[in-house]
PDB file of C-alpha atoms in Angstrom:
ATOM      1  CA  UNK A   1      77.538  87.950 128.002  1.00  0.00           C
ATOM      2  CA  UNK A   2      75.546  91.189 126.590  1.00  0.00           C
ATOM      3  CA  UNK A   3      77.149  94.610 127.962  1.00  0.00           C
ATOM      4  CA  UNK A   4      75.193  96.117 130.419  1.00  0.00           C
ATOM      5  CA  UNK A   5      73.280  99.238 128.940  1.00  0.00           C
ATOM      6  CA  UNK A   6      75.172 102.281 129.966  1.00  0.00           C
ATOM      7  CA  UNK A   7      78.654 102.471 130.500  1.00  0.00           C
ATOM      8  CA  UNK A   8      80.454 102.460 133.835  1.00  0.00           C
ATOM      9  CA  UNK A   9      82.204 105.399 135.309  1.00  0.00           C
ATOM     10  CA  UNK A  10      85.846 103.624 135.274  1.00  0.00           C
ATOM     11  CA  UNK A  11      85.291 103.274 131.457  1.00  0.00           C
ATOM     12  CA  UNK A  12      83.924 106.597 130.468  1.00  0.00           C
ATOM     13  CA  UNK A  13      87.031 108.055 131.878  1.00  0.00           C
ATOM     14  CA  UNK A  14      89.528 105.711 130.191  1.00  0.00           C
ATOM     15  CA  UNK A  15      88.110 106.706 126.826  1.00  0.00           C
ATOM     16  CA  UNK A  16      87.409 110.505 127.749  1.00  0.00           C
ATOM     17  CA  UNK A  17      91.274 110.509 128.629  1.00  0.00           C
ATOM     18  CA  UNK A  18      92.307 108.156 125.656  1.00  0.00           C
ATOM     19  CA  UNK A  19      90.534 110.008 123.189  1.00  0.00           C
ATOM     20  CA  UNK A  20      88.999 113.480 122.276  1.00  0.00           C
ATOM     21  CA  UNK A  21      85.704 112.799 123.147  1.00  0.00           C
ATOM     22  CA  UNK A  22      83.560 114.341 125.517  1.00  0.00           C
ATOM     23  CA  UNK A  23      82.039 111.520 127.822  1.00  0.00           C
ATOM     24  CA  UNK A  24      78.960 112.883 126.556  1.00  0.00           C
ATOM     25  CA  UNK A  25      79.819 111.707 123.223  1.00  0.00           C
ATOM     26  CA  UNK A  26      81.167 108.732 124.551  1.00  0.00           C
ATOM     27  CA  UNK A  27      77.765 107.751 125.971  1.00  0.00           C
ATOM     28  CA  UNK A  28      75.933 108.683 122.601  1.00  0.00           C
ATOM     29  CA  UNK A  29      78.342 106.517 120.741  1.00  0.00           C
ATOM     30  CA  UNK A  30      77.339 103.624 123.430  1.00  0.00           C
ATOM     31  CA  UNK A  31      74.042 103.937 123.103  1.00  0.00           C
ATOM     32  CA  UNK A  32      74.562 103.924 119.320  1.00  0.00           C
ATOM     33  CA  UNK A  33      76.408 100.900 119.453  1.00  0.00           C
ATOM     34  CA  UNK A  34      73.969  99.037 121.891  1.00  0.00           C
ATOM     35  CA  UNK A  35      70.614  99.293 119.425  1.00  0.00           C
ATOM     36  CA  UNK A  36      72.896  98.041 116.382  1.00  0.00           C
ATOM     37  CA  UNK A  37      74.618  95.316 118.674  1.00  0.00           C
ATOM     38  CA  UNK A  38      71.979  94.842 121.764  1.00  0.00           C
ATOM     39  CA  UNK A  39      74.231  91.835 122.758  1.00  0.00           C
ATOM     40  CA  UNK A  40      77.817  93.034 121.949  1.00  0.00           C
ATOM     41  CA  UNK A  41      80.703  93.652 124.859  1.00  0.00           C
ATOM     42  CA  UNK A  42      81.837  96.246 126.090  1.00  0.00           C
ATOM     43  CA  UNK A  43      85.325  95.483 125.315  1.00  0.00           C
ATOM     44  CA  UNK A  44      83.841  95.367 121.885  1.00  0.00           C
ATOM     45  CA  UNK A  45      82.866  98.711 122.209  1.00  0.00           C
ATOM     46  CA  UNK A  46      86.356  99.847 124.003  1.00  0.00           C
ATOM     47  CA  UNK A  47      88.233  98.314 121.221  1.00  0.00           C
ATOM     48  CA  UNK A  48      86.267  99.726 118.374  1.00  0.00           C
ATOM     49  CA  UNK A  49      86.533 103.166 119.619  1.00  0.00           C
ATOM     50  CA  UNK A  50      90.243 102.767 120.346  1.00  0.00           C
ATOM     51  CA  UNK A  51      90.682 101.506 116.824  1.00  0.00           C
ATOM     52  CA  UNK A  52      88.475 104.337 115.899  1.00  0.00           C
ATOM     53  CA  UNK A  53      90.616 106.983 117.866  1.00  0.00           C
ATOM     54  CA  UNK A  54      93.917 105.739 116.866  1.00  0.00           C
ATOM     55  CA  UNK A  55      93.240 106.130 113.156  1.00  0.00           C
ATOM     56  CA  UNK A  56      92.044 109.440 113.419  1.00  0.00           C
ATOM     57  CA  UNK A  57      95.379 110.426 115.756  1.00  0.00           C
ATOM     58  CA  UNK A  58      97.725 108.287 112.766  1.00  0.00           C
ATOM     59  CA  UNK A  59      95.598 111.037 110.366  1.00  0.00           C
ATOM     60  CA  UNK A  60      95.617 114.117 112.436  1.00  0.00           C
ATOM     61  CA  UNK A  61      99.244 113.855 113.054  1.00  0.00           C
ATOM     62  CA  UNK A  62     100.020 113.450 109.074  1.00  0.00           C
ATOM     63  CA  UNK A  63      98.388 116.406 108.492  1.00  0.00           C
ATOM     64  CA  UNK A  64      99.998 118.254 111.144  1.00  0.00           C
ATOM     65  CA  UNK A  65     103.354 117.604 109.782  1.00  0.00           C
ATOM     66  CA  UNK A  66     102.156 118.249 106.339  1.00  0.00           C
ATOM     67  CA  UNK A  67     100.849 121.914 107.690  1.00  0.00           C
ATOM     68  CA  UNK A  68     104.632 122.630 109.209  1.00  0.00           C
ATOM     69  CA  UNK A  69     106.123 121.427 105.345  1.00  0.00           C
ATOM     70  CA  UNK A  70     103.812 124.034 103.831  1.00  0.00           C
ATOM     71  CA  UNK A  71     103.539 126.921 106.159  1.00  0.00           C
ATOM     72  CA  UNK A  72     107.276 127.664 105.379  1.00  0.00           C
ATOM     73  CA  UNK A  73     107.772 130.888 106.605  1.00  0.00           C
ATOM     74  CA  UNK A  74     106.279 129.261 109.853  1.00  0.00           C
ATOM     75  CA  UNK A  75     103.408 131.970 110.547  1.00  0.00           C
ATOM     76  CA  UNK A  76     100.994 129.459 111.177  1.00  0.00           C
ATOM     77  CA  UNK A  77      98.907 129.817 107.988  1.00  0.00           C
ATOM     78  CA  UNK A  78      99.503 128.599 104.299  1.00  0.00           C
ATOM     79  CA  UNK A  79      99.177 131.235 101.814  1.00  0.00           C
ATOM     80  CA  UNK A  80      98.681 131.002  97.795  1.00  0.00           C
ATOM     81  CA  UNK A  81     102.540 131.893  97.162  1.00  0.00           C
ATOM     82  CA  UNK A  82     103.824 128.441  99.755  1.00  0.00           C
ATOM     83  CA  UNK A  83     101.475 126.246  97.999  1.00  0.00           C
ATOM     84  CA  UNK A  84     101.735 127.590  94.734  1.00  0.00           C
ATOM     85  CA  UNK A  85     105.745 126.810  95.257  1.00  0.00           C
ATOM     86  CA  UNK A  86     105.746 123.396  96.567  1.00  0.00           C
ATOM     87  CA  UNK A  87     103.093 122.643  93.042  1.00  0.00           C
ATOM     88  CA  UNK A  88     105.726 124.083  91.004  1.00  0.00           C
ATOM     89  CA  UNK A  89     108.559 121.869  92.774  1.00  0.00           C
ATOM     90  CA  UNK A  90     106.326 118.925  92.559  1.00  0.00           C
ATOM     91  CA  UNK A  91     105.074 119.202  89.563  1.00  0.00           C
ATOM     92  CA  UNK A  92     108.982 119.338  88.284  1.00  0.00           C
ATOM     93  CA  UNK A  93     109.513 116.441  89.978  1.00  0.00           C
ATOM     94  CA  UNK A  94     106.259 114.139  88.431  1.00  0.00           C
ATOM     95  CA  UNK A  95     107.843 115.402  85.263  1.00  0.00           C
ATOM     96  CA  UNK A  96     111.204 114.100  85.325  1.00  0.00           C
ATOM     97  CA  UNK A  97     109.469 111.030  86.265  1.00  0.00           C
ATOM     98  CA  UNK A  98     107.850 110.917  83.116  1.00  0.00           C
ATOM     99  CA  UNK A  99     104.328 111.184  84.818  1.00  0.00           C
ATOM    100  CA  UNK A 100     101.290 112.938  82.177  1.00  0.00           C
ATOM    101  CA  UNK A 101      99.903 115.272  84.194  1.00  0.00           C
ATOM    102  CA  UNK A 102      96.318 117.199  83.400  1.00  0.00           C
ATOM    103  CA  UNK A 103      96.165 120.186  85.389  1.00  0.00           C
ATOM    104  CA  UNK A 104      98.729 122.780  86.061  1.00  0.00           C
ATOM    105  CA  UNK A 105     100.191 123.963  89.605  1.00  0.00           C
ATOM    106  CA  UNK A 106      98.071 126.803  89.642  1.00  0.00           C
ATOM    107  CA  UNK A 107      94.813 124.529  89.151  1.00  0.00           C
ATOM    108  CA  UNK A 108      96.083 122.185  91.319  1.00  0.00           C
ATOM    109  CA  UNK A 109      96.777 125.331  93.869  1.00  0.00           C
ATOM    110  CA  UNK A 110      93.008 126.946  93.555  1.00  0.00           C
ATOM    111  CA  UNK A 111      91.631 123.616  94.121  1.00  0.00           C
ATOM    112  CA  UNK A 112      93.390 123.249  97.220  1.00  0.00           C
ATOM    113  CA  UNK A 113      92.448 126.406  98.377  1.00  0.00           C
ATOM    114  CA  UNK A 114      89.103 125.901  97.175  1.00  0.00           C
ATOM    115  CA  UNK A 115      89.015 122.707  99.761  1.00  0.00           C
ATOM    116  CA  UNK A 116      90.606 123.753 102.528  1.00  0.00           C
ATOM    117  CA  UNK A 117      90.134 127.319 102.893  1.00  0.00           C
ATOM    118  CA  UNK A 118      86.798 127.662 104.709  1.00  0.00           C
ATOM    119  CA  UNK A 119      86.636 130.899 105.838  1.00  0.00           C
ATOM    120  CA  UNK A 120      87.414 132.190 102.212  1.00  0.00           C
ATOM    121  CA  UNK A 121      90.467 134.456 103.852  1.00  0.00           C
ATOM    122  CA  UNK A 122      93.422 133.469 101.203  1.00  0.00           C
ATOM    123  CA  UNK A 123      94.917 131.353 103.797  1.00  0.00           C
ATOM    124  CA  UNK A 124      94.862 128.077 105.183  1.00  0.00           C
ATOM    125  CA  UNK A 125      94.660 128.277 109.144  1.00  0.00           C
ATOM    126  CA  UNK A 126      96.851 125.022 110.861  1.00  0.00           C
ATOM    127  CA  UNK A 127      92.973 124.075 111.657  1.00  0.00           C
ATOM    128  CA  UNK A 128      91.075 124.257 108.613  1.00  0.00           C
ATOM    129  CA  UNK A 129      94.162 121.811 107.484  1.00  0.00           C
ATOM    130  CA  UNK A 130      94.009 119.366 109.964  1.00  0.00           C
ATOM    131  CA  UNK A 131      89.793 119.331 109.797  1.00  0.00           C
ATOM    132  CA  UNK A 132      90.205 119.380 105.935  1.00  0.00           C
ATOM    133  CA  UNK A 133      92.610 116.364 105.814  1.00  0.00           C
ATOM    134  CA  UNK A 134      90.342 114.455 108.610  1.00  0.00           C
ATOM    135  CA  UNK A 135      87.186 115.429 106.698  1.00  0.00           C
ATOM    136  CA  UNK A 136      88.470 114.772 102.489  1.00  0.00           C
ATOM    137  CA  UNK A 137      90.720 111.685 103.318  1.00  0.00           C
ATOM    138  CA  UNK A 138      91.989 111.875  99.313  1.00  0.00           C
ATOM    139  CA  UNK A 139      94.095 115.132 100.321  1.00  0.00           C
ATOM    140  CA  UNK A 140      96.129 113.384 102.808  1.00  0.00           C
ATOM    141  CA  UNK A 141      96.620 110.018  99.790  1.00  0.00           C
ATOM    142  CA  UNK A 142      97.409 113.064  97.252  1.00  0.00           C
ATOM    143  CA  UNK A 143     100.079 114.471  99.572  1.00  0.00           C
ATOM    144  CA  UNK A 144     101.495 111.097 100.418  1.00  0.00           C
ATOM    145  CA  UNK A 145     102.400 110.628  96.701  1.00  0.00           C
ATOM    146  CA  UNK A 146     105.784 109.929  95.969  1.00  0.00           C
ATOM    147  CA  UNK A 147     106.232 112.927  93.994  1.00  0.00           C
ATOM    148  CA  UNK A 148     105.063 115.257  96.924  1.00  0.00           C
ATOM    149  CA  UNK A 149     107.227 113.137  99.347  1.00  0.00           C
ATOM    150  CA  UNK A 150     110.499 113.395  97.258  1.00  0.00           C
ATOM    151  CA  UNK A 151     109.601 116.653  97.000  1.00  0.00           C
ATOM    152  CA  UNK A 152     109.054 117.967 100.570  1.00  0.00           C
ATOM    153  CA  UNK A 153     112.163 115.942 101.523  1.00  0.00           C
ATOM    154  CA  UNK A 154     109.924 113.147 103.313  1.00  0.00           C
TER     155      UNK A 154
END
């Protein structure tokens, strides 16, 4: 049986309070979903938003704990000098693994800041790292490496 073509009350709030989504949004995403799937469920719908949600939490909470590794004097911004010392630390450590590596930490560091540091204010704010990591997926596979990981303790 087809879903009917707006959503009911009961579920808008489920998903407005399961997710971060206005229910707005959640309305625009059903009607999305209905003109590519005119018959699909709404359970479909429930489940591939869940799905949806739940990766980006798993992603948004990885870079959050990331953020608290690299902001290590804890002021709630990463500056040049934090990144620039983990590079160093985990650049050592690809090294004594024997891994070639083509840039150097202060490359590596520019590019990061390059990516992540929007408002071009030599720091990284706790949001432009969480947006930057949801946003560029790679960063958050580069930081899971195991040479970052050993590194940072993780």
């Amino acid at each position: 049986m087809a879903a009917p073509l707006e959503l009911d009350a009961q579920s808008v709030a489920f998903l407005v309070e399961a997710s971060r989504l206005s229910g707005q949004e959640i309305r625009q995403l059903y009607a999305e979903f209905k003109a590519a799937q005119p018959t699909g469920r709404t359970s479909d719908f429930l489940n591939m938003v869940a799905q949806r949600h739940s990766s980006l939490e798993t992603v948004r909470k990885k870079a959050q704990q990331f953020f608290e590794l690299f902001d290590s004097n804890k002021d709630r911004s990463i500056s040049r000098e934090e990144v620039l010392a983990i590079m160093h630390a985990v650049f050592q450590t690809a090294r004594d693994r024997g891994v070639q590596l083509t840039k150097t930490p202060e490359e590596v560091c520019e590019e990061f800041f390059r990516r992540l540091d929007t408002d071009k204010n030599c720091e990284i704010s706790h949001e432009e790292f969480v947006d930057g990591c949801l946003l560029q997926p790679d960063l958050l596979r580069i930081l899971q490496t195991p040479e970052v990981m050993n590194t940072l303790g993780r």
